[in-house]
Short mmCIF file of N, CA and C in Angstrom, two decimals:
data_model
loop_
_atom_site.label_atom_id
_atom_site.label_comp_id
_atom_site.label_asym_id
_atom_site.label_seq_id
_atom_site.Cartn_x
_atom_site.Cartn_y
_atom_site.Cartn_z
N UNK A 1 -13.94 3.15 -24.77
CA UNK A 1 -12.94 3.46 -23.89
C UNK A 1 -12.13 4.78 -24.11
N UNK A 2 -12.05 4.98 -25.41
CA UNK A 2 -11.27 6.41 -25.87
C UNK A 2 -12.29 7.52 -25.41
N UNK A 3 -13.48 7.34 -25.33
CA UNK A 3 -14.62 8.38 -25.07
C UNK A 3 -14.20 8.65 -23.42
N UNK A 4 -14.34 7.73 -22.78
CA UNK A 4 -14.04 8.04 -21.37
C UNK A 4 -12.80 8.78 -21.16
N UNK A 5 -11.80 8.36 -21.69
CA UNK A 5 -10.62 9.00 -21.63
C UNK A 5 -10.49 10.31 -22.01
N UNK A 6 -11.27 10.52 -23.25
CA UNK A 6 -11.45 12.00 -23.69
C UNK A 6 -11.94 12.92 -22.75
N UNK A 7 -13.07 12.54 -22.08
CA UNK A 7 -14.11 13.11 -21.05
C UNK A 7 -12.90 13.45 -19.89
N UNK A 8 -12.23 12.36 -19.49
CA UNK A 8 -11.66 12.85 -18.35
C UNK A 8 -10.46 13.61 -18.52
N UNK A 9 -9.87 13.52 -19.58
CA UNK A 9 -8.77 14.49 -20.14
C UNK A 9 -9.19 15.93 -20.23
N UNK A 10 -10.32 16.00 -20.99
CA UNK A 10 -10.66 17.55 -21.09
C UNK A 10 -11.25 18.05 -19.89
N UNK A 11 -11.87 17.41 -18.96
CA UNK A 11 -12.00 17.90 -17.57
C UNK A 11 -10.81 18.17 -16.90
N UNK A 12 -9.86 17.24 -16.81
CA UNK A 12 -8.29 17.39 -16.29
C UNK A 12 -7.89 18.55 -16.85
N UNK A 13 -7.74 18.88 -18.08
CA UNK A 13 -7.18 20.02 -18.73
C UNK A 13 -7.84 21.50 -18.39
N UNK A 14 -9.12 21.36 -18.37
CA UNK A 14 -9.88 22.67 -18.11
C UNK A 14 -9.39 22.88 -16.63
N UNK A 15 -9.55 21.91 -15.71
CA UNK A 15 -9.15 22.43 -14.31
C UNK A 15 -7.95 22.61 -14.14
N UNK A 16 -6.79 21.99 -14.96
CA UNK A 16 -5.23 22.69 -14.87
C UNK A 16 -5.18 23.93 -15.28
N UNK A 17 -5.80 24.36 -16.51
CA UNK A 17 -5.59 25.57 -16.96
C UNK A 17 -6.09 26.66 -16.11
N UNK A 18 -7.38 26.37 -15.36
CA UNK A 18 -7.63 27.28 -14.54
C UNK A 18 -6.89 27.49 -13.14
N UNK A 19 -6.62 26.52 -12.75
CA UNK A 19 -5.85 26.47 -11.51
C UNK A 19 -4.24 27.00 -11.69
N UNK A 20 -3.75 26.77 -12.98
CA UNK A 20 -2.43 27.32 -13.21
C UNK A 20 -2.60 28.84 -13.68
N UNK A 21 -3.84 29.37 -14.01
CA UNK A 21 -3.89 30.83 -14.57
C UNK A 21 -4.07 31.62 -13.18
N UNK A 22 -5.01 30.96 -12.43
CA UNK A 22 -5.80 31.55 -11.18
C UNK A 22 -4.82 31.54 -9.71
N UNK A 23 -4.06 30.39 -9.71
CA UNK A 23 -3.45 30.14 -8.52
C UNK A 23 -1.89 29.89 -8.64
N UNK A 24 -1.52 29.87 -9.88
CA UNK A 24 -0.03 29.52 -10.21
C UNK A 24 0.51 28.22 -9.83
N UNK A 25 -0.41 27.23 -9.86
CA UNK A 25 0.09 25.81 -9.26
C UNK A 25 -0.96 24.89 -9.90
N UNK A 26 -0.25 23.46 -10.05
CA UNK A 26 -1.18 22.65 -10.61
C UNK A 26 -1.13 21.41 -9.48
N UNK A 27 -2.15 21.27 -8.77
CA UNK A 27 -2.07 20.19 -7.32
C UNK A 27 -2.01 18.96 -7.69
N UNK A 28 -1.22 18.05 -6.92
CA UNK A 28 -0.95 16.65 -7.08
C UNK A 28 -2.23 16.16 -6.98
N UNK A 29 -3.32 16.76 -6.36
CA UNK A 29 -4.76 16.08 -6.30
C UNK A 29 -5.48 15.96 -7.69
N UNK A 30 -4.82 16.78 -8.58
CA UNK A 30 -5.30 16.40 -10.00
C UNK A 30 -4.51 15.55 -10.63
N UNK A 31 -3.17 15.66 -10.78
CA UNK A 31 -2.40 14.89 -11.57
C UNK A 31 -2.29 13.51 -11.12
N UNK A 32 -2.19 13.15 -9.75
CA UNK A 32 -2.19 11.70 -9.67
C UNK A 32 -3.14 10.76 -9.93
N UNK A 33 -4.52 11.32 -9.31
CA UNK A 33 -5.75 10.48 -9.69
C UNK A 33 -5.91 10.21 -11.37
N UNK A 34 -5.30 11.13 -12.18
CA UNK A 34 -5.51 10.96 -13.66
C UNK A 34 -4.34 10.20 -14.14
N UNK A 35 -3.32 10.06 -13.55
CA UNK A 35 -2.16 9.16 -13.91
C UNK A 35 -2.78 7.75 -13.47
N UNK A 36 -3.46 7.49 -12.49
CA UNK A 36 -3.85 6.09 -11.86
C UNK A 36 -4.88 5.74 -12.96
N UNK A 37 -5.79 6.61 -13.12
CA UNK A 37 -7.15 6.26 -14.14
C UNK A 37 -6.47 6.00 -15.46
N UNK A 38 -5.58 6.64 -16.14
CA UNK A 38 -5.01 6.53 -17.15
C UNK A 38 -4.25 5.06 -17.38
N UNK A 39 -3.63 4.67 -16.38
CA UNK A 39 -3.13 3.30 -16.39
C UNK A 39 -3.99 2.30 -16.23
N UNK A 40 -5.25 2.57 -15.51
CA UNK A 40 -6.17 1.32 -15.37
C UNK A 40 -7.07 1.43 -16.82
N UNK A 41 -7.21 2.56 -17.22
CA UNK A 41 -7.90 2.52 -18.64
C UNK A 41 -7.19 1.85 -19.47
N UNK A 42 -5.85 2.13 -19.66
CA UNK A 42 -5.00 1.46 -20.68
C UNK A 42 -5.06 -0.16 -20.61
N UNK A 43 -5.13 -0.42 -19.28
CA UNK A 43 -5.09 -1.90 -18.98
C UNK A 43 -6.42 -2.39 -19.61
N UNK A 44 -7.43 -1.65 -19.49
CA UNK A 44 -8.76 -2.15 -19.81
C UNK A 44 -9.22 -2.01 -21.32
N UNK A 45 -8.26 -1.09 -21.99
CA UNK A 45 -8.31 -1.06 -23.60
C UNK A 45 -8.23 -2.24 -24.24
N UNK A 46 -7.26 -3.05 -23.96
CA UNK A 46 -7.01 -4.36 -24.54
C UNK A 46 -8.08 -5.55 -24.20
N UNK A 47 -8.74 -5.46 -23.33
CA UNK A 47 -9.54 -6.70 -22.76
C UNK A 47 -10.72 -6.63 -23.56
N UNK A 48 -11.14 -7.88 -24.06
CA UNK A 48 -10.37 -9.11 -23.85
C UNK A 48 -9.28 -9.20 -24.66
N UNK A 49 -8.33 -9.97 -24.57
CA UNK A 49 -7.31 -10.27 -25.29
C UNK A 49 -5.92 -10.05 -24.83
N UNK A 50 -5.07 -9.28 -25.21
CA UNK A 50 -3.73 -9.20 -24.88
C UNK A 50 -3.40 -7.82 -24.07
N UNK A 51 -3.44 -7.98 -22.86
CA UNK A 51 -3.63 -6.63 -22.06
C UNK A 51 -2.24 -5.73 -22.32
N UNK A 52 -1.40 -6.34 -22.65
CA UNK A 52 0.14 -5.54 -22.59
C UNK A 52 0.44 -5.18 -24.12
N UNK A 53 -0.57 -5.67 -25.06
CA UNK A 53 -0.10 -5.62 -26.34
C UNK A 53 -0.65 -4.34 -27.12
N UNK A 54 -1.66 -3.48 -26.49
CA UNK A 54 -2.18 -2.51 -27.02
C UNK A 54 -2.24 -1.42 -25.76
N UNK A 55 -3.28 -0.98 -24.96
CA UNK A 55 -3.36 0.06 -24.48
C UNK A 55 -2.21 0.28 -23.35
N UNK A 56 -2.17 -0.64 -22.68
CA UNK A 56 -1.40 -0.40 -21.43
C UNK A 56 0.11 -0.03 -21.55
N UNK A 57 0.65 -0.68 -22.50
CA UNK A 57 1.95 -0.15 -22.88
C UNK A 57 2.34 1.14 -23.32
N UNK A 58 1.35 1.38 -24.22
CA UNK A 58 1.31 2.83 -24.88
C UNK A 58 0.88 3.60 -23.63
N UNK A 59 0.03 3.68 -22.75
CA UNK A 59 -0.09 4.38 -21.62
C UNK A 59 1.08 4.44 -20.49
N UNK A 60 1.79 3.34 -20.19
CA UNK A 60 2.85 3.37 -19.52
C UNK A 60 3.71 4.09 -20.25
N UNK A 61 4.10 3.95 -21.34
CA UNK A 61 5.03 4.49 -22.28
C UNK A 61 4.76 6.11 -22.35
N UNK A 62 3.52 6.52 -22.39
CA UNK A 62 3.44 8.00 -22.20
C UNK A 62 3.67 8.44 -21.03
N UNK A 63 3.29 7.65 -19.77
CA UNK A 63 3.71 8.34 -18.57
C UNK A 63 5.19 8.57 -18.32
N UNK A 64 6.10 7.46 -19.02
CA UNK A 64 7.55 7.53 -18.78
C UNK A 64 7.94 8.70 -19.68
N UNK A 65 7.72 8.71 -21.10
CA UNK A 65 8.11 9.74 -21.72
C UNK A 65 7.68 11.09 -21.26
N UNK A 66 6.48 11.49 -20.71
CA UNK A 66 6.06 12.59 -20.14
C UNK A 66 7.09 12.92 -19.07
N UNK A 67 7.71 12.02 -18.29
CA UNK A 67 8.47 12.26 -17.17
C UNK A 67 10.16 12.77 -17.88
N UNK A 68 10.33 12.00 -19.02
CA UNK A 68 11.62 12.07 -19.73
C UNK A 68 11.63 13.62 -20.33
N UNK A 69 10.56 13.77 -20.73
CA UNK A 69 10.48 15.10 -21.46
C UNK A 69 10.70 16.13 -20.48
N UNK A 70 9.92 16.15 -19.21
CA UNK A 70 10.03 17.22 -18.28
C UNK A 70 11.08 17.36 -17.31
N UNK A 71 11.60 16.24 -17.09
CA UNK A 71 12.70 16.36 -15.93
C UNK A 71 13.94 17.29 -16.30
N UNK A 72 14.37 17.15 -17.67
CA UNK A 72 15.69 17.86 -17.66
C UNK A 72 15.03 19.29 -17.66
N UNK A 73 13.98 19.86 -17.99
CA UNK A 73 13.50 21.40 -18.09
C UNK A 73 13.32 21.64 -16.44
N UNK A 74 12.52 20.67 -15.54
CA UNK A 74 12.39 21.02 -14.24
C UNK A 74 13.94 21.11 -13.59
N UNK A 75 14.67 20.23 -13.95
CA UNK A 75 16.19 20.11 -13.13
C UNK A 75 16.94 21.80 -13.55
N UNK A 76 16.61 22.25 -14.89
CA UNK A 76 17.39 23.43 -15.15
C UNK A 76 16.37 24.51 -14.50
N UNK A 77 15.31 24.32 -13.92
CA UNK A 77 14.63 25.48 -13.38
C UNK A 77 13.64 26.04 -14.61
N UNK A 78 13.31 25.47 -15.52
CA UNK A 78 12.45 26.09 -16.49
C UNK A 78 10.98 25.57 -16.45
N UNK A 79 10.86 24.78 -15.80
CA UNK A 79 9.61 24.01 -15.72
C UNK A 79 9.43 23.71 -14.16
N UNK A 80 7.93 23.89 -13.81
CA UNK A 80 7.75 23.63 -12.42
C UNK A 80 7.26 21.89 -12.30
N UNK A 81 7.48 21.42 -11.21
CA UNK A 81 6.98 20.09 -11.07
C UNK A 81 5.68 19.72 -11.43
N UNK A 82 4.67 20.65 -11.04
CA UNK A 82 3.36 20.52 -11.57
C UNK A 82 3.07 20.09 -13.16
N UNK A 83 3.86 21.06 -13.93
CA UNK A 83 3.91 20.94 -15.35
C UNK A 83 4.42 19.85 -15.62
N UNK A 84 5.31 19.19 -14.98
CA UNK A 84 6.01 17.81 -15.55
C UNK A 84 4.91 16.71 -15.27
N UNK A 85 4.43 16.86 -14.14
CA UNK A 85 3.38 15.97 -13.52
C UNK A 85 2.05 16.10 -14.44
N UNK A 86 1.68 17.15 -14.99
CA UNK A 86 0.82 17.30 -15.95
C UNK A 86 1.10 16.54 -17.13
N UNK A 87 2.20 16.53 -17.67
CA UNK A 87 2.57 15.89 -18.77
C UNK A 87 2.63 14.15 -18.54
N UNK A 88 3.14 14.08 -17.44
CA UNK A 88 2.87 12.50 -17.08
C UNK A 88 1.55 11.95 -17.22
N UNK A 89 0.64 12.99 -16.70
CA UNK A 89 -0.70 12.56 -16.35
C UNK A 89 -1.28 12.32 -17.98
N UNK A 90 -1.16 13.27 -18.70
CA UNK A 90 -1.83 13.22 -20.20
C UNK A 90 -1.28 12.14 -20.93
N UNK A 91 0.25 11.64 -20.78
CA UNK A 91 0.73 10.38 -21.20
C UNK A 91 0.04 9.15 -20.71
N UNK A 92 -0.22 9.19 -19.42
CA UNK A 92 -0.66 8.06 -18.89
C UNK A 92 -2.14 8.06 -19.18
N UNK A 93 -2.63 8.96 -19.50
CA UNK A 93 -4.14 9.04 -20.13
C UNK A 93 -4.50 8.62 -21.35
N UNK A 94 -3.67 9.23 -22.16
CA UNK A 94 -3.97 8.95 -23.91
C UNK A 94 -2.75 8.33 -24.50
N UNK A 95 -1.67 7.96 -23.72
CA UNK A 95 -0.55 7.44 -24.62
C UNK A 95 0.46 8.32 -25.27
N UNK A 96 1.48 7.79 -26.00
CA UNK A 96 2.31 8.67 -26.59
C UNK A 96 1.93 9.43 -27.64
N UNK A 97 1.11 9.06 -28.46
CA UNK A 97 0.90 10.07 -29.57
C UNK A 97 0.23 11.34 -29.36
N UNK A 98 -0.83 11.29 -28.41
CA UNK A 98 -1.24 12.65 -27.98
C UNK A 98 -0.39 13.41 -26.96
N UNK A 99 0.35 12.70 -26.06
CA UNK A 99 1.32 13.44 -25.37
C UNK A 99 2.26 14.17 -26.29
N UNK A 100 3.00 13.75 -27.23
CA UNK A 100 4.05 14.19 -28.09
C UNK A 100 3.50 15.41 -28.83
N UNK A 101 2.33 14.91 -29.43
CA UNK A 101 1.60 16.23 -30.30
C UNK A 101 1.30 17.45 -29.46
N UNK A 102 0.57 17.05 -28.21
CA UNK A 102 -0.10 18.02 -27.26
C UNK A 102 1.40 18.90 -26.62
N UNK A 103 2.40 18.24 -26.20
CA UNK A 103 3.59 18.61 -25.95
C UNK A 103 4.38 19.64 -26.83
N UNK A 104 4.27 19.54 -28.13
CA UNK A 104 4.84 20.14 -29.21
C UNK A 104 4.08 21.34 -29.44
N UNK A 105 2.74 21.28 -29.43
CA UNK A 105 1.82 22.48 -29.56
C UNK A 105 1.85 23.21 -28.39
N UNK A 106 1.93 22.74 -27.28
CA UNK A 106 2.19 23.31 -25.85
C UNK A 106 3.35 24.18 -25.73
N UNK A 107 4.37 23.40 -26.17
CA UNK A 107 5.80 24.60 -26.46
C UNK A 107 5.59 25.54 -27.06
N UNK A 108 5.11 25.37 -28.36
CA UNK A 108 4.83 26.33 -29.60
C UNK A 108 3.87 27.58 -28.72
N UNK A 109 3.01 27.36 -28.10
CA UNK A 109 2.06 28.32 -27.67
C UNK A 109 2.75 28.99 -26.26
N UNK A 110 3.47 28.28 -25.67
CA UNK A 110 4.15 28.62 -24.57
C UNK A 110 4.91 29.73 -24.90
N UNK A 111 5.91 29.31 -26.05
CA UNK A 111 6.66 30.33 -26.55
C UNK A 111 6.24 31.78 -26.90
N UNK A 112 4.86 31.52 -27.48
CA UNK A 112 4.21 32.73 -27.95
C UNK A 112 3.62 33.44 -26.61
N UNK A 113 3.27 32.86 -25.65
CA UNK A 113 2.70 33.31 -24.50
C UNK A 113 4.02 34.09 -23.75
N UNK A 114 5.15 33.53 -23.77
CA UNK A 114 5.99 34.09 -23.15
C UNK A 114 6.49 35.18 -23.66
N UNK A 115 6.73 35.22 -24.94
CA UNK A 115 7.10 36.25 -25.70
C UNK A 115 6.21 37.68 -25.38
N UNK A 116 4.94 37.23 -25.42
CA UNK A 116 3.84 38.21 -25.06
C UNK A 116 4.23 39.01 -23.51
N UNK A 117 4.31 37.94 -22.70
CA UNK A 117 4.58 38.33 -21.31
C UNK A 117 5.91 39.36 -21.24
N UNK A 118 6.96 38.80 -21.97
CA UNK A 118 8.24 39.39 -21.69
C UNK A 118 7.94 40.89 -22.62
N UNK A 119 7.28 40.88 -23.65
CA UNK A 119 7.23 42.34 -24.29
C UNK A 119 6.37 43.36 -23.54
N UNK A 120 5.26 42.71 -22.80
CA UNK A 120 4.52 43.57 -21.84
C UNK A 120 5.43 43.92 -20.73
N UNK A 121 5.84 43.13 -20.18
CA UNK A 121 6.87 43.48 -19.11
C UNK A 121 8.23 44.31 -19.15
N UNK A 122 8.77 43.96 -20.33
CA UNK A 122 9.91 44.95 -20.72
C UNK A 122 9.15 46.18 -20.96
N UNK A 123 8.19 46.32 -21.82
CA UNK A 123 7.61 47.96 -22.17
C UNK A 123 7.28 48.77 -21.13
N UNK A 124 6.65 47.92 -20.05
CA UNK A 124 5.74 48.73 -19.08
C UNK A 124 6.89 49.43 -18.02
N UNK A 125 6.83 50.82 -17.97
CA UNK A 125 7.51 51.62 -17.12
C UNK A 125 7.73 51.12 -15.72
N UNK A 126 8.68 51.02 -15.12
CA UNK A 126 8.90 50.77 -13.73
C UNK A 126 9.75 51.73 -13.14
N UNK A 127 9.09 52.67 -12.41
CA UNK A 127 9.81 53.70 -11.66
C UNK A 127 10.55 54.85 -12.70
N UNK A 128 9.85 55.00 -13.75
CA UNK A 128 10.28 55.80 -14.85
C UNK A 128 11.13 55.27 -15.83
N UNK A 129 11.28 53.89 -15.83
CA UNK A 129 12.09 53.23 -16.82
C UNK A 129 11.54 52.11 -17.20
N UNK A 130 12.14 51.30 -18.29
CA UNK A 130 11.64 49.86 -18.38
C UNK A 130 12.03 48.84 -17.51
N UNK A 131 11.64 47.97 -17.24
CA UNK A 131 11.89 46.67 -16.21
C UNK A 131 13.44 46.17 -16.81
N UNK A 132 14.29 45.82 -16.19
CA UNK A 132 15.61 45.11 -16.62
C UNK A 132 15.10 43.76 -16.97
N UNK A 133 16.07 43.23 -17.70
CA UNK A 133 15.80 41.99 -18.56
C UNK A 133 15.78 40.73 -17.32
N UNK A 134 16.63 41.00 -16.34
CA UNK A 134 16.56 40.10 -15.34
C UNK A 134 15.49 40.11 -14.52
N UNK A 135 14.76 41.13 -14.47
CA UNK A 135 13.50 41.12 -13.76
C UNK A 135 12.47 40.42 -14.27
N UNK A 136 12.54 40.79 -15.83
CA UNK A 136 11.50 40.17 -16.73
C UNK A 136 11.73 38.83 -16.90
N UNK A 137 12.63 38.23 -16.68
CA UNK A 137 13.02 36.75 -17.12
C UNK A 137 12.56 36.00 -15.73
N UNK A 138 12.72 36.60 -14.54
CA UNK A 138 12.20 35.87 -13.22
C UNK A 138 10.46 35.93 -13.24
N UNK A 139 9.78 36.27 -14.26
CA UNK A 139 8.27 36.53 -14.12
C UNK A 139 7.67 35.01 -14.22
N UNK A 140 6.57 35.02 -13.49
CA UNK A 140 5.79 33.75 -13.83
C UNK A 140 5.12 33.79 -15.26
N UNK A 141 5.22 32.54 -15.79
CA UNK A 141 4.66 32.50 -17.05
C UNK A 141 3.79 31.50 -17.10
N UNK A 142 2.55 31.48 -17.44
CA UNK A 142 1.59 30.14 -17.24
C UNK A 142 1.80 29.00 -17.94
N UNK A 143 2.88 28.30 -17.77
CA UNK A 143 3.18 27.21 -18.97
C UNK A 143 2.16 26.06 -18.77
N UNK A 144 1.46 25.64 -17.88
CA UNK A 144 0.45 24.92 -17.54
C UNK A 144 -0.76 25.28 -18.62
N UNK A 145 -0.97 26.58 -18.68
CA UNK A 145 -1.78 27.02 -19.77
C UNK A 145 -1.57 26.79 -20.97
N UNK A 146 -0.62 27.01 -21.50
CA UNK A 146 -0.12 26.71 -22.68
C UNK A 146 0.08 25.11 -22.75
N UNK A 147 0.51 24.33 -21.91
CA UNK A 147 0.44 22.91 -22.35
C UNK A 147 -1.04 22.53 -22.39
N UNK A 148 -1.74 23.00 -21.44
CA UNK A 148 -3.30 22.39 -21.72
C UNK A 148 -4.01 22.93 -23.00
N UNK A 149 -3.75 24.07 -23.57
CA UNK A 149 -4.19 24.60 -24.69
C UNK A 149 -3.71 23.66 -26.03
N UNK A 150 -2.33 23.55 -25.77
CA UNK A 150 -1.75 22.41 -26.85
C UNK A 150 -2.18 21.13 -26.71
N UNK A 151 -2.54 20.65 -25.43
CA UNK A 151 -3.36 19.24 -25.59
C UNK A 151 -4.62 19.34 -26.01
N UNK A 152 -5.29 20.30 -25.75
CA UNK A 152 -6.89 20.26 -26.43
C UNK A 152 -6.62 20.52 -27.75
N UNK A 153 -5.83 21.26 -28.25
CA UNK A 153 -5.60 21.38 -29.70
C UNK A 153 -5.09 19.93 -30.59
N UNK A 154 -4.15 19.33 -29.72
CA UNK A 154 -4.02 17.85 -30.36
C UNK A 154 -5.16 17.09 -30.21
N UNK A 155 -5.83 17.14 -29.09
CA UNK A 155 -7.18 16.27 -29.00
C UNK A 155 -8.04 16.57 -30.10
N UNK A 156 -8.42 18.07 -30.37
CA UNK A 156 -9.41 18.50 -31.45
C UNK A 156 -9.01 17.71 -32.87
N UNK A 157 -7.46 18.06 -33.28
CA UNK A 157 -7.09 17.38 -34.29
C UNK A 157 -7.07 16.01 -34.66
N UNK A 158 -6.63 15.15 -33.48
CA UNK A 158 -7.04 13.82 -33.44
C UNK A 158 -8.49 13.34 -33.70
N UNK A 159 -9.47 13.88 -33.06
CA UNK A 159 -10.75 13.64 -32.91
C UNK A 159 -11.20 13.89 -34.51
N UNK A 160 -10.86 15.04 -35.14
CA UNK A 160 -11.26 15.38 -36.16
C UNK A 160 -10.61 14.44 -37.61
N UNK A 161 -9.77 13.48 -36.88
CA UNK A 161 -9.38 12.50 -37.96
C UNK A 161 -7.99 12.91 -38.82
N UNK A 162 -7.43 14.07 -38.58
CA UNK A 162 -6.31 14.48 -39.20
C UNK A 162 -5.01 14.42 -38.66
N UNK A 163 -4.89 13.81 -37.40
CA UNK A 163 -3.79 13.57 -36.74
C UNK A 163 -3.16 11.91 -37.05
N UNK A 164 -2.09 11.83 -37.56
CA UNK A 164 -1.67 10.33 -37.83
C UNK A 164 -1.93 9.44 -36.51
N UNK A 165 -2.15 8.32 -36.67
CA UNK A 165 -2.53 7.39 -35.40
C UNK A 165 -4.00 7.95 -34.77
N UNK A 166 -4.84 8.82 -35.34
CA UNK A 166 -6.10 9.21 -34.77
C UNK A 166 -7.02 7.98 -34.38
N UNK A 167 -7.56 8.36 -33.26
CA UNK A 167 -8.54 7.54 -32.71
C UNK A 167 -9.50 6.86 -33.92
N UNK A 168 -9.82 5.64 -33.72
CA UNK A 168 -10.74 5.27 -34.84
C UNK A 168 -12.33 4.99 -34.12
#
């Protein structure tokens, strides 16, 4: 079942990275079906046996924690709704472990990308001078790209067996 989740996750992440980079948005048509599929696969992971003891609770927990991570940043204007739904979809598809690790790597990569964007925009002359810091801070930064790359990095580390709680 994990292999199916991994294939869906990689396809989802690649599509999100492309859409966020190219169109500056993450469509609901990507996130909601992945959330639903993740919950269904989570329920099937523990069959036969105890359906609420293994997969489903981890997947529901991932969805809820994805929301809890994203909402404060969304409410403050630092994260778009699509980025929050992306985190919820990753949590629903693969559970808490991959969500938290991928979000951590995504945040680190997002910081590096943001610094790069700020440096380039601050140093680029606009009408004979550098851009104001206010104008630089209102610049779109592809955070979905950073989250996607962080998720792929976490998945690669998990599949290599070096991430605690890695898939067996």
